[in-house]
Amino acid sequence: MLAALIFVVSGAGGAALAQDKEAVVKNREALMKEQAKALGTVKAYTEGKADLAQAEASAANLTQTTNKIPGAFPPGTGGPDSEGKFATKPAIWSDWNKFLEAQKTAASKADALLAAVKSGDKEKVAAAFGDLGKNGCGACHETFREKLKD
Ligand code: HEC
C-alpha cells in the first residue's frame, strides 16, 4: 500500500518536473531571442535605421537581460531547444563558475554599449556593439552552446 502510494506520488512529481523543464527551456529561448532582437535594434541605429531612443531602450534592456542569464539555466534543464537547433553543453553546470564569468563579461559589455549609445557617438556604438556580440554573446556560445543544425 505504502509502496503504491510512493510510486504514485513520485510519478506525478516526475511529470511536473518535465513540465517545469519545458517552461524553463521556453523562457530561456525567449530571453536569448529578446537579446538578439535588442542587439539588432542597436545595429539598426548604427545604420541609420532606428533612432537614438530605440537604441537606448534596447541597450538598457540588454544590461538587464544579460543579468538574467544565470537564472535561466537551473540545474537539470540541459538539452536541445524546442526547435532542435541548439543545445546546452554540460559544461554549463560542470563548470558553472566559468559560465558565470562569461555571463558577467557579457553584462559588462552591455553596460559599455549603453554608455556608448548615451554618448551618441555612432562609431563608439558600433565598436561596443561588435565587442558585445563577439566577446560577450559569441564567447559564451562558443564555449557553452552546441549547434545541432542550421
Ligand atoms: C553566459 C552564456 C551566454 C551568453 C552571455 C549569451 N548566451 Fe545566447 N545562448 C547561450 C546558450 C547556452 C544557448 C543554447 C541554449 C538554448 O538555445 O536554449 C544560447 C542560445 C541563444 C540563442 C538561440 C535561442 C533559441 O531559440 O534556442 C540566441 C538567439 C542567443 N543565444 C542570443 C544571444 C545574444 C544576442 C547574446 C548577447 C547579448 C547572448 N545570446 C548571450 C548562452 C549564452
PDB file of C-alpha atoms and ligand atoms in Angstrom:
ATOM      1  CA  MET A   1       0.000   0.000   0.000  1.00  0.00           C
ATOM      2  CA  LEU A   2       2.697   2.439   1.053  1.00  0.00           C
ATOM      3  CA  ALA A   3       4.875   1.438  -1.885  1.00  0.00           C
ATOM      4  CA  ALA A   4       1.988   2.072  -4.289  1.00  0.00           C
ATOM      5  CA  LEU A   5       1.433   5.466  -2.747  1.00  0.00           C
ATOM      6  CA  ILE A   6       5.083   6.415  -3.083  1.00  0.00           C
ATOM      7  CA  PHE A   7       5.032   5.267  -6.681  1.00  0.00           C
ATOM      8  CA  VAL A   8       2.025   7.452  -7.465  1.00  0.00           C
ATOM      9  CA  VAL A   9       3.491  10.480  -5.724  1.00  0.00           C
ATOM     10  CA  SER A  10       6.898  10.246  -7.377  1.00  0.00           C
ATOM     11  CA  GLY A  11       5.255   9.587 -10.751  1.00  0.00           C
ATOM     12  CA  ALA A  12       3.302  12.805 -10.525  1.00  0.00           C
ATOM     13  CA  GLY A  13       6.412  14.639  -9.372  1.00  0.00           C
ATOM     14  CA  GLY A  14       8.276  13.418 -12.420  1.00  0.00           C
ATOM     15  CA  ALA A  15       5.604  14.754 -14.768  1.00  0.00           C
ATOM     16  CA  ALA A  16       5.633  18.117 -13.012  1.00  0.00           C
ATOM     17  CA  LEU A  17       9.406  18.274 -13.341  1.00  0.00           C
ATOM     18  CA  ALA A  18       9.246  17.554 -17.063  1.00  0.00           C
ATOM     19  CA  GLN A  19       6.743  20.374 -17.435  1.00  0.00           C
ATOM     20  CA  ASP A  20       8.946  22.697 -15.413  1.00  0.00           C
ATOM     21  CA  LYS A  21      11.879  21.903 -17.644  1.00  0.00           C
ATOM     22  CA  GLU A  22       9.852  22.636 -20.752  1.00  0.00           C
ATOM     23  CA  ALA A  23       8.867  26.011 -19.296  1.00  0.00           C
ATOM     24  CA  VAL A  24      12.476  26.779 -18.382  1.00  0.00           C
ATOM     25  CA  VAL A  25      13.659  25.971 -21.905  1.00  0.00           C
ATOM     26  CA  LYS A  26      10.910  28.164 -23.406  1.00  0.00           C
ATOM     27  CA  ASN A  27      11.780  31.088 -21.124  1.00  0.00           C
ATOM     28  CA  ARG A  28      15.456  30.670 -21.872  1.00  0.00           C
ATOM     29  CA  GLU A  29      14.839  30.781 -25.607  1.00  0.00           C
ATOM     30  CA  ALA A  30      12.606  33.814 -25.197  1.00  0.00           C
ATOM     31  CA  LEU A  31      15.314  35.570 -23.172  1.00  0.00           C
ATOM     32  CA  MET A  32      18.002  34.807 -25.761  1.00  0.00           C
ATOM     33  CA  LYS A  33      15.740  35.889 -28.630  1.00  0.00           C
ATOM     34  CA  GLU A  34      14.923  39.118 -26.802  1.00  0.00           C
ATOM     35  CA  GLN A  35      18.651  39.769 -26.602  1.00  0.00           C
ATOM     36  CA  ALA A  36      19.152  39.097 -30.303  1.00  0.00           C
ATOM     37  CA  LYS A  37      16.311  41.487 -31.108  1.00  0.00           C
ATOM     38  CA  ALA A  38      17.723  44.224 -28.851  1.00  0.00           C
ATOM     39  CA  LEU A  39      21.153  43.820 -30.376  1.00  0.00           C
ATOM     40  CA  GLY A  40      19.580  44.050 -33.836  1.00  0.00           C
ATOM     41  CA  THR A  41      17.928  47.356 -32.930  1.00  0.00           C
ATOM     42  CA  VAL A  42      21.253  48.797 -31.792  1.00  0.00           C
ATOM     43  CA  LYS A  43      22.819  47.671 -35.071  1.00  0.00           C
ATOM     44  CA  ALA A  44      19.942  49.289 -36.974  1.00  0.00           C
ATOM     45  CA  TYR A  45      20.718  52.518 -35.120  1.00  0.00           C
ATOM     46  CA  THR A  46      24.344  52.455 -36.299  1.00  0.00           C
ATOM     47  CA  GLU A  47      22.984  52.061 -39.843  1.00  0.00           C
ATOM     48  CA  GLY A  48      20.542  54.937 -39.505  1.00  0.00           C
ATOM     49  CA  LYS A  49      17.534  52.597 -39.479  1.00  0.00           C
ATOM     50  CA  ALA A  50      16.481  53.111 -35.854  1.00  0.00           C
ATOM     51  CA  ASP A  51      16.511  56.229 -33.703  1.00  0.00           C
ATOM     52  CA  LEU A  52      18.505  57.019 -30.594  1.00  0.00           C
ATOM     53  CA  ALA A  53      15.600  56.415 -28.209  1.00  0.00           C
ATOM     54  CA  GLN A  54      15.064  52.920 -29.626  1.00  0.00           C
ATOM     55  CA  ALA A  55      18.775  52.143 -29.402  1.00  0.00           C
ATOM     56  CA  GLU A  56      18.946  53.381 -25.829  1.00  0.00           C
ATOM     57  CA  ALA A  57      15.922  51.328 -24.766  1.00  0.00           C
ATOM     58  CA  SER A  58      17.425  48.223 -26.388  1.00  0.00           C
ATOM     59  CA  ALA A  59      20.865  48.718 -24.843  1.00  0.00           C
ATOM     60  CA  ALA A  60      19.254  49.314 -21.438  1.00  0.00           C
ATOM     61  CA  ASN A  61      17.267  46.114 -21.949  1.00  0.00           C
ATOM     62  CA  LEU A  62      20.483  44.214 -22.661  1.00  0.00           C
ATOM     63  CA  THR A  63      22.005  45.375 -19.366  1.00  0.00           C
ATOM     64  CA  GLN A  64      19.067  43.616 -17.680  1.00  0.00           C
ATOM     65  CA  THR A  65      18.678  40.504 -19.826  1.00  0.00           C
ATOM     66  CA  THR A  66      22.381  39.614 -19.623  1.00  0.00           C
ATOM     67  CA  ASN A  67      21.978  39.546 -15.837  1.00  0.00           C
ATOM     68  CA  LYS A  68      19.001  37.200 -16.091  1.00  0.00           C
ATOM     69  CA  ILE A  69      21.060  34.513 -17.847  1.00  0.00           C
ATOM     70  CA  PRO A  70      22.197  32.527 -14.758  1.00  0.00           C
ATOM     71  CA  GLY A  71      18.604  32.217 -13.554  1.00  0.00           C
ATOM     72  CA  ALA A  72      17.575  30.845 -16.955  1.00  0.00           C
ATOM     73  CA  PHE A  73      19.853  27.807 -16.577  1.00  0.00           C
ATOM     74  CA  PRO A  74      18.775  25.946 -13.431  1.00  0.00           C
ATOM     75  CA  PRO A  75      20.483  22.560 -12.941  1.00  0.00           C
ATOM     76  CA  GLY A  76      18.780  19.637 -14.667  1.00  0.00           C
ATOM     77  CA  THR A  77      17.490  21.678 -17.605  1.00  0.00           C
ATOM     78  CA  GLY A  78      20.148  20.790 -20.160  1.00  0.00           C
ATOM     79  CA  GLY A  79      19.355  19.590 -23.663  1.00  0.00           C
ATOM     80  CA  PRO A  80      18.179  20.837 -27.052  1.00  0.00           C
ATOM     81  CA  ASP A  81      15.999  23.917 -27.573  1.00  0.00           C
ATOM     82  CA  SER A  82      12.410  23.405 -28.715  1.00  0.00           C
ATOM     83  CA  GLU A  83      13.359  23.561 -32.400  1.00  0.00           C
ATOM     84  CA  GLY A  84      16.330  21.227 -32.047  1.00  0.00           C
ATOM     85  CA  LYS A  85      18.662  23.903 -33.453  1.00  0.00           C
ATOM     86  CA  PHE A  86      20.913  24.459 -30.466  1.00  0.00           C
ATOM     87  CA  ALA A  87      21.637  22.628 -27.248  1.00  0.00           C
ATOM     88  CA  THR A  88      23.224  23.449 -23.945  1.00  0.00           C
ATOM     89  CA  LYS A  89      26.623  21.919 -23.245  1.00  0.00           C
ATOM     90  CA  PRO A  90      27.017  20.002 -19.953  1.00  0.00           C
ATOM     91  CA  ALA A  91      29.967  22.294 -19.117  1.00  0.00           C
ATOM     92  CA  ILE A  92      27.437  24.983 -18.141  1.00  0.00           C
ATOM     93  CA  TRP A  93      26.792  23.068 -14.942  1.00  0.00           C
ATOM     94  CA  SER A  94      30.085  21.199 -14.514  1.00  0.00           C
ATOM     95  CA  ASP A  95      31.975  24.474 -14.900  1.00  0.00           C
ATOM     96  CA  TRP A  96      29.349  26.877 -13.518  1.00  0.00           C
ATOM     97  CA  ASN A  97      31.896  29.488 -12.369  1.00  0.00           C
ATOM     98  CA  LYS A  98      33.290  29.758 -15.872  1.00  0.00           C
ATOM     99  CA  PHE A  99      29.743  30.099 -17.202  1.00  0.00           C
ATOM    100  CA  LEU A 100      29.135  32.907 -14.697  1.00  0.00           C
ATOM    101  CA  GLU A 101      32.338  34.590 -15.813  1.00  0.00           C
ATOM    102  CA  ALA A 102      31.137  34.504 -19.428  1.00  0.00           C
ATOM    103  CA  GLN A 103      27.805  35.956 -18.304  1.00  0.00           C
ATOM    104  CA  LYS A 104      29.474  38.742 -16.311  1.00  0.00           C
ATOM    105  CA  THR A 105      31.696  39.593 -19.262  1.00  0.00           C
ATOM    106  CA  ALA A 106      28.608  39.937 -21.460  1.00  0.00           C
ATOM    107  CA  ALA A 107      26.834  42.033 -18.809  1.00  0.00           C
ATOM    108  CA  SER A 108      29.751  44.452 -18.512  1.00  0.00           C
ATOM    109  CA  LYS A 109      29.924  44.785 -22.286  1.00  0.00           C
ATOM    110  CA  ALA A 110      26.202  45.552 -22.315  1.00  0.00           C
ATOM    111  CA  ASP A 111      26.888  48.318 -19.771  1.00  0.00           C
ATOM    112  CA  ALA A 112      29.598  49.663 -22.073  1.00  0.00           C
ATOM    113  CA  LEU A 113      27.190  49.531 -25.012  1.00  0.00           C
ATOM    114  CA  LEU A 114      24.589  51.539 -23.108  1.00  0.00           C
ATOM    115  CA  ALA A 115      27.236  54.150 -22.208  1.00  0.00           C
ATOM    116  CA  ALA A 116      28.282  54.334 -25.864  1.00  0.00           C
ATOM    117  CA  VAL A 117      24.685  54.788 -27.016  1.00  0.00           C
ATOM    118  CA  LYS A 118      24.183  57.549 -24.456  1.00  0.00           C
ATOM    119  CA  SER A 119      27.270  59.319 -25.819  1.00  0.00           C
ATOM    120  CA  GLY A 120      25.507  59.477 -29.204  1.00  0.00           C
ATOM    121  CA  ASP A 121      28.776  58.665 -30.976  1.00  0.00           C
ATOM    122  CA  LYS A 122      27.883  56.073 -33.606  1.00  0.00           C
ATOM    123  CA  GLU A 123      31.459  54.922 -34.069  1.00  0.00           C
ATOM    124  CA  LYS A 124      31.687  54.147 -30.379  1.00  0.00           C
ATOM    125  CA  VAL A 125      28.321  52.379 -30.546  1.00  0.00           C
ATOM    126  CA  ALA A 126      29.465  50.245 -33.481  1.00  0.00           C
ATOM    127  CA  ALA A 127      32.652  49.270 -31.630  1.00  0.00           C
ATOM    128  CA  ALA A 128      30.804  48.421 -28.407  1.00  0.00           C
ATOM    129  CA  PHE A 129      28.191  46.514 -30.406  1.00  0.00           C
ATOM    130  CA  GLY A 130      30.896  44.411 -32.066  1.00  0.00           C
ATOM    131  CA  ASP A 131      32.617  43.794 -28.750  1.00  0.00           C
ATOM    132  CA  LEU A 132      29.428  42.592 -27.041  1.00  0.00           C
ATOM    133  CA  GLY A 133      28.404  40.423 -29.984  1.00  0.00           C
ATOM    134  CA  LYS A 134      31.783  38.758 -30.396  1.00  0.00           C
ATOM    135  CA  ASN A 135      33.313  38.703 -26.925  1.00  0.00           C
ATOM    136  CA  GLY A 136      30.108  38.693 -24.872  1.00  0.00           C
ATOM    137  CA  CYS A 137      27.387  36.655 -26.589  1.00  0.00           C
ATOM    138  CA  GLY A 138      29.718  34.923 -29.048  1.00  0.00           C
ATOM    139  CA  ALA A 139      32.326  33.862 -26.494  1.00  0.00           C
ATOM    140  CA  CYS A 140      29.720  32.188 -24.314  1.00  0.00           C
ATOM    141  CA  HIS A 141      28.045  30.481 -27.271  1.00  0.00           C
ATOM    142  CA  GLU A 142      31.422  29.213 -28.454  1.00  0.00           C
ATOM    143  CA  THR A 143      32.097  27.508 -25.138  1.00  0.00           C
ATOM    144  CA  PHE A 144      28.671  26.565 -23.837  1.00  0.00           C
ATOM    145  CA  ARG A 145      26.334  26.167 -26.773  1.00  0.00           C
ATOM    146  CA  GLU A 146      26.200  23.369 -29.262  1.00  0.00           C
ATOM    147  CA  LYS A 147      24.803  23.887 -32.747  1.00  0.00           C
ATOM    148  CA  LEU A 148      22.697  20.890 -33.777  1.00  0.00           C
ATOM    149  CA  LYS A 149      21.560  22.017 -37.246  1.00  0.00           C
ATOM    150  CA  ASP A 150      21.181  25.141 -39.405  1.00  0.00           C
TER     151      ASP A 150
HETATM  152  C1  HEC B   1      26.754  33.057 -20.438  1.00  0.00           C
HETATM  153  C2  HEC B   1      26.400  32.430 -21.686  1.00  0.00           C
HETATM  154  C3  HEC B   1      25.592  33.142 -22.738  1.00  0.00           C
HETATM  155  C4  HEC B   1      25.592  34.487 -23.046  1.00  0.00           C
HETATM  156  C5  HEC B   1      26.401  35.603 -22.438  1.00  0.00           C
HETATM  157  C6  HEC B   1      24.665  34.637 -24.139  1.00  0.00           C
HETATM  158  N1  HEC B   1      24.105  33.440 -24.478  1.00  0.00           N
HETATM  159 FE1  HEC B   1      22.791  33.101 -26.004  1.00  0.00          FE
HETATM  160  N2  HEC B   1      22.768  31.125 -25.533  1.00  0.00           N
HETATM  161  C7  HEC B   1      23.520  30.500 -24.563  1.00  0.00           C
HETATM  162  C8  HEC B   1      23.286  29.079 -24.592  1.00  0.00           C
HETATM  163  C9  HEC B   1      23.938  28.046 -23.686  1.00  0.00           C
HETATM  164  C10 HEC B   1      22.354  28.845 -25.612  1.00  0.00           C
HETATM  165  C11 HEC B   1      21.782  27.481 -26.059  1.00  0.00           C
HETATM  166  C12 HEC B   1      20.551  27.109 -25.266  1.00  0.00           C
HETATM  167  C13 HEC B   1      19.275  27.409 -25.958  1.00  0.00           C
HETATM  168  O1  HEC B   1      19.232  27.642 -27.179  1.00  0.00           O
HETATM  169  O2  HEC B   1      18.240  27.403 -25.275  1.00  0.00           O
HETATM  170  C14 HEC B   1      22.048  30.160 -26.187  1.00  0.00           C
HETATM  171  C15 HEC B   1      21.145  30.376 -27.237  1.00  0.00           C
HETATM  172  C16 HEC B   1      20.939  31.579 -27.883  1.00  0.00           C
HETATM  173  C17 HEC B   1      20.039  31.772 -28.998  1.00  0.00           C
HETATM  174  C18 HEC B   1      19.148  30.704 -29.625  1.00  0.00           C
HETATM  175  C19 HEC B   1      17.852  30.668 -28.842  1.00  0.00           C
HETATM  176  C20 HEC B   1      16.941  29.547 -29.214  1.00  0.00           C
HETATM  177  O3  HEC B   1      15.996  29.803 -29.962  1.00  0.00           O
HETATM  178  O4  HEC B   1      17.156  28.440 -28.747  1.00  0.00           O
HETATM  179  C21 HEC B   1      20.116  33.092 -29.354  1.00  0.00           C
HETATM  180  C22 HEC B   1      19.345  33.799 -30.460  1.00  0.00           C
HETATM  181  C23 HEC B   1      21.058  33.728 -28.445  1.00  0.00           C
HETATM  182  N3  HEC B   1      21.538  32.774 -27.560  1.00  0.00           N
HETATM  183  C24 HEC B   1      21.399  35.073 -28.484  1.00  0.00           C
HETATM  184  C25 HEC B   1      22.264  35.689 -27.578  1.00  0.00           C
HETATM  185  C26 HEC B   1      22.673  37.086 -27.643  1.00  0.00           C
HETATM  186  C27 HEC B   1      22.231  38.085 -28.687  1.00  0.00           C
HETATM  187  C28 HEC B   1      23.510  37.295 -26.589  1.00  0.00           C
HETATM  188  C29 HEC B   1      24.240  38.550 -26.178  1.00  0.00           C
HETATM  189  C30 HEC B   1      23.511  39.762 -25.998  1.00  0.00           C
HETATM  190  C31 HEC B   1      23.632  36.029 -25.873  1.00  0.00           C
HETATM  191  N4  HEC B   1      22.876  35.086 -26.503  1.00  0.00           N
HETATM  192  C32 HEC B   1      24.401  35.867 -24.749  1.00  0.00           C
HETATM  193  C33 HEC B   1      24.383  31.120 -23.692  1.00  0.00           C
HETATM  194  C34 HEC B   1      24.663  32.488 -23.656  1.00  0.00           C
END
